[in-house]
Amino acid sequence: MYSEVSTEGEDVLITRCLQGDPDSFEPLVVRYYRPLFRVATRMLDDPEDARDATQTAFLKAYQALATFDRHRQFFSWICRILVNDCLNVLRARRPSQPLDDSLADPPGDTADPVQAGELRRRVRQALLELTPEQREVVVLRHFAEMSYEQAAAVLGIEEKMVKSRLYSARQRLCELLAAERIDRNASTRRDRPVTARP
Amino acid sequence: MLRPDETDLLQRALDGDIGEADRRRLGRLLAESEDARVYATALGEVTRGLESDASAEPSQAAVAAIMAHVRQQPLAQRPGWTDRLQGVFGGVLRVVNEMEGVMSRKAKIVWGISATAVVILIAVWIVGVPRVDEGADATIGAAKRHQAQQIGAGDVTVAGTEAQAFMQSETFDRLLKDPNARKVLANADMRALLADTEMRAGLAEDGFAAALRMIARDAALARVYAQEDLAAAMGRADLRDSLMSAEMQAALADDAYAAAIARADLRDAFSAADLQVLYADANLMAAFGKTAIQSALKNGQFRLALADMKLRAELEAADLKAAFNDADLKAALARDAIRVGLGRPQMQAALAVSEYRTALASTALKSAFAQSNARALFTDAAMLRAFSDAAVRGSLTSASFKSAMASADFRAGVASAAARQALSGAAARAAMQSAEMRALISDAAFEAAVRSSALQSALMHNGFAAAVRTTAFSNALAAAN
């Protein structure tokens, strides 16, 4: 997704904003709202919070536009602002807040949409068990589809640290899914009606 | 049980981060290890769960809501020159302290630096730069390092009657006795910088000087502001802005304000934020902290260039700051010729153009700066005249020129006296404006011609050089391509 984002003309738009034309900021909002909202949604697991965080990130970026280093990618910069805000929201929350049911699963493109939807729900639930640092790197890599390098630029850490966090996050997700499967199977067995043996 | 290197391999394979050898190893691992297959299946499941998700589409309402807020709020301004001036002070002071080997007590020193910087700003504005016996300073040996000699009151040039109150204040007394302040003021670079007429003129500008004057006029207030925490707070842009406002200046003149600000709880409120604002610009601070830049600051013309308001404004540009942080450029700045070049009006005019700054930040030009012949090119008077021409600057920023500059032979050719003279001609500059000329520059045959002794000889010939500079020649050149 990130790779689809064209950066052509961004410099011109930013220059116009700095010269007093706020409308030049609109193409940047249109261009980056989707990837940023997606990152925020997966970080916060709450569409309302994600919408607020995305809006706040755009407003903060606009206010601080004069300090933006033109050598950097605008998306990396604003994404870092967003991720920092999301982490602040997460820190203010209690851990493992219940999954918001309003995040409806749209149909996927897998062969079995029911199974695919169930897998997404389980993985999203497991995401909440990760540390904020693990979650941000998973979100950037898998939901924003950033490379290690891009994620490192957004998070302000080294690439090898991105890899390390990503690997441990995925390892943890595997463990959580396995544990959840065991619980589910045990629960199914418990709930199954006992039938008399012939 | 999988080994760490095996789980690492499976994880990297998931991201497509493996080479051919790893791919073969992965195949063997999956064929031989049940654990590897189970782990790969689990990772695949996690990845499918993460990536088969829907996209969030931007709604028109969301975009409109953001833009409504954007249109209502003002853009934050770039830090003003006073911020950068404080940054320079902080950088110089930090270097001085590093030399003294006291950075182990980093936090304390940072606070101390800020307090000293504010006191020095006040002192310099009011009384000028105290004279310090450099010879005596130089003879202070290690054994006497802590036997700090004091700056005598007679060593200070009094600039006006309003300085009297300040000179009688504890703040000034503290400045005179403070060994750190004494060393800072004794530092030749610092004194040269502070004594610079343009810099002094800058200190006297706008509300900044008014606020300093107000603080310095009242001994009690000066004492309060000299406290470390308040001095740190003064580094904050919002507090400085408020100090410059008419309302705050009126308040500063009020005794009640001085009494109020002396309260510890109010001081805490002022100093709640750390020094991030003061040192917000890490790149610029790092650049000013480097030996090469310090050395450059010794150069009078370079200081004059720094004092130029327009150039100071340009120093704010991120791309120029990045260029100043580059190792090659810093090495170049350590050379007298480059510093002289930077001090010239033509170079300053060139630096004011964003495309030129972009060119400076390019890898090819930075590499070129490391070459002595290219440095000569950038400091030559004729070339400086050429730099002031928009067409030449335009060609300098072209990809083809940067590519050409990466070639040592091309640099040698262009840096020759004859080529420089030819390039400084109006016709040559006009020719460089054309796309064809830029394409030609990057051509291998042209490069060979430029470095050929035949062309060098021809260019040395006055008649040929004159011909090259004619419009007809450049037209012919353009037509030939």
Coordinates of C-alpha atoms in Angstrom, one line a residue, chain A:
Chain A
M1 CA 0.0 0.0 0.0
Y2 CA 2.8 2.4 1.0
S3 CA 4.6 1.7 -2.3
E4 CA 1.5 2.8 -4.2
V5 CA 1.6 6.2 -2.7
S6 CA 3.0 8.7 -5.2
T7 CA 5.2 11.4 -3.7
E8 CA 5.2 13.4 -7.0
G9 CA 4.5 17.1 -6.5
E10 CA 4.5 16.9 -2.7
D11 CA 7.3 19.3 -2.4
V12 CA 5.4 21.9 -4.4
L13 CA 2.2 21.3 -2.3
I14 CA 4.2 21.8 0.9
T15 CA 5.9 24.9 -0.4
R16 CA 2.5 26.4 -1.3
C17 CA 1.1 25.6 2.2
L18 CA 4.1 27.4 3.7
Q19 CA 3.4 30.3 1.4
G20 CA 0.0 30.6 2.9
D21 CA -2.2 28.4 0.8
P22 CA -3.9 25.9 3.2
D23 CA -5.9 24.3 0.3
S24 CA -2.7 22.8 -1.0
F25 CA -2.7 20.6 2.0
E26 CA -5.9 18.9 0.8
P27 CA -4.3 16.6 -1.9
L28 CA -1.9 15.3 0.8
V29 CA -4.9 14.5 3.1
V30 CA -6.7 12.7 0.3
R31 CA -3.5 10.9 -0.7
Y32 CA -2.6 9.7 2.8
Y33 CA -5.8 9.4 4.7
R34 CA -6.4 5.8 3.7
P35 CA -3.0 4.3 4.7
L36 CA -2.8 6.4 7.9
F37 CA -6.4 5.5 8.9
R38 CA -5.6 1.9 8.3
V39 CA -2.5 2.1 10.5
A40 CA -4.4 3.8 13.2
T41 CA -7.3 1.4 13.0
R42 CA -5.0 -1.6 13.5
M43 CA -3.0 0.2 16.2
L44 CA -6.0 1.2 18.2
D45 CA -8.6 -1.3 17.2
D46 CA -11.3 1.3 17.4
P47 CA -12.6 3.1 14.4
E48 CA -13.6 6.2 16.3
D49 CA -10.2 6.5 18.0
A50 CA -8.5 5.8 14.7
R51 CA -10.5 8.6 13.0
D52 CA -9.5 11.0 15.8
A53 CA -5.9 10.0 15.7
T54 CA -5.7 10.3 11.9
Q55 CA -7.2 13.8 12.0
T56 CA -4.9 14.9 14.8
A57 CA -1.9 13.6 12.9
F58 CA -2.8 15.7 9.9
L59 CA -3.4 18.8 12.0
K60 CA -0.2 18.4 13.9
A61 CA 1.7 17.8 10.6
Y62 CA 0.2 21.0 9.1
Q63 CA 1.0 23.1 12.1
A64 CA 4.6 21.8 12.1
L65 CA 5.0 21.9 8.3
A66 CA 7.8 24.6 8.6
T67 CA 9.9 22.1 10.5
F68 CA 9.5 19.2 8.1
D69 CA 12.8 18.1 6.7
R70 CA 12.3 18.0 2.9
H71 CA 14.9 15.2 2.6
R72 CA 12.5 12.9 4.4
Q73 CA 9.3 11.3 3.0
F74 CA 6.2 13.2 4.0
F75 CA 4.4 10.0 4.6
S76 CA 7.2 8.7 6.9
W77 CA 7.1 11.9 8.9
I78 CA 3.3 12.0 9.3
C79 CA 3.1 8.3 10.0
R80 CA 5.6 8.8 12.8
I81 CA 3.4 11.5 14.3
L82 CA 0.4 9.2 14.0
V83 CA 2.2 6.2 15.5
N84 CA 3.4 8.2 18.5
D85 CA -0.2 9.5 19.1
C86 CA -1.5 5.9 18.8
L87 CA 1.1 4.7 21.3
N88 CA 0.0 7.5 23.7
V89 CA -3.6 6.4 23.4
L90 CA -2.7 2.8 24.0
R91 CA -0.6 3.7 27.1
A92 CA -3.6 5.6 28.5
R93 CA -5.8 2.6 28.0
R94 CA -6.1 -0.4 30.2
P95 CA -4.2 -3.4 28.7
S96 CA -6.2 -5.9 26.5
Q97 CA -9.2 -3.8 26.0
P98 CA -11.9 -5.9 24.5
L99 CA -12.1 -6.0 20.7
D100 CA -14.5 -3.5 19.3
D101 CA -17.3 -5.5 17.5
S102 CA -18.1 -2.5 15.3
L103 CA -15.0 -3.4 13.2
A104 CA -17.0 -5.5 10.8
D105 CA -15.1 -7.9 8.6
P106 CA -15.7 -7.2 5.0
P107 CA -15.5 -10.2 2.7
G108 CA -12.0 -11.2 1.8
D109 CA -10.7 -12.9 -1.3
T110 CA -9.8 -16.3 0.2
A111 CA -11.6 -19.4 -0.9
D112 CA -13.6 -19.7 2.3
P113 CA -14.8 -16.2 3.4
V114 CA -16.1 -17.6 6.7
Q115 CA -12.8 -19.1 7.6
A116 CA -10.9 -16.0 6.4
G117 CA -13.1 -13.8 8.5
E118 CA -12.7 -16.0 11.6
L119 CA -8.9 -16.0 11.1
R120 CA -8.8 -12.2 10.8
R121 CA -10.9 -11.9 14.0
R122 CA -8.5 -14.2 15.9
V123 CA -5.4 -12.5 14.7
R124 CA -6.8 -9.0 15.5
Q125 CA -7.6 -10.3 19.0
A126 CA -4.1 -11.6 19.4
L127 CA -2.7 -8.3 18.2
L128 CA -4.1 -6.7 21.3
E129 CA -1.9 -9.0 23.4
L130 CA 1.3 -7.7 21.9
T131 CA 3.3 -4.9 23.4
P132 CA 2.7 -1.5 21.8
E133 CA 6.3 -1.6 20.3
Q134 CA 5.6 -5.0 18.8
R135 CA 2.1 -3.9 17.5
E136 CA 3.4 -0.8 15.8
V137 CA 6.0 -2.7 13.8
V138 CA 3.4 -5.4 12.8
V139 CA 1.0 -2.7 11.7
L140 CA 3.5 -0.8 9.7
R141 CA 4.9 -4.0 8.0
H142 CA 1.6 -5.8 7.3
F143 CA -1.1 -3.2 7.2
A144 CA 0.8 -0.3 5.8
E145 CA 3.0 -2.7 3.8
M146 CA 6.2 -0.8 4.5
S147 CA 9.6 -2.2 4.0
Y148 CA 11.9 -2.7 6.9
E149 CA 13.7 0.5 5.9
Q150 CA 10.5 2.5 5.7
A151 CA 9.3 1.2 9.0
A152 CA 12.7 2.0 10.6
A153 CA 12.4 5.6 9.2
V154 CA 8.9 6.0 10.7
L155 CA 9.8 4.6 14.0
G156 CA 13.2 6.2 14.3
I157 CA 14.9 2.9 15.0
E158 CA 17.4 0.8 13.2
E159 CA 16.3 -1.7 10.5
K160 CA 17.7 -4.6 12.5
M161 CA 15.6 -3.5 15.4
V162 CA 12.5 -3.5 13.2
K163 CA 13.3 -7.1 12.1
S164 CA 13.9 -8.2 15.7
R165 CA 10.6 -6.7 16.9
L166 CA 8.7 -8.1 14.0
Y167 CA 10.1 -11.6 14.4
S168 CA 9.3 -11.7 18.1
A169 CA 5.8 -10.2 17.4
R170 CA 5.0 -12.9 14.9
Q171 CA 6.4 -15.5 17.2
R172 CA 4.2 -14.3 19.9
L173 CA 1.2 -14.2 17.6
C174 CA 1.8 -17.8 16.6
E175 CA 1.9 -18.8 20.3
L176 CA -1.3 -16.8 21.0
L177 CA -3.2 -18.4 18.1
A178 CA -2.0 -21.9 19.2
A179 CA -3.1 -21.3 22.8
E180 CA -6.5 -19.9 21.6
R181 CA -7.0 -22.9 19.4
I182 CA -6.3 -25.3 22.3
D183 CA -8.8 -23.3 24.5
R184 CA -11.4 -23.4 21.7
N185 CA -11.1 -27.1 21.2
A186 CA -11.3 -27.8 24.9
S187 CA -14.4 -25.6 25.1
T188 CA -16.0 -27.4 22.2
R189 CA -15.4 -30.7 23.8
R190 CA -16.9 -29.5 27.1
D191 CA -20.0 -28.1 25.4
R192 CA -20.6 -31.3 23.3
P193 CA -23.6 -33.2 24.6
V194 CA -22.7 -36.5 26.2
T195 CA -24.2 -39.4 24.3
A196 CA -24.7 -42.9 25.7
R197 CA -22.4 -45.5 24.2
P198 CA -24.1 -48.2 22.4

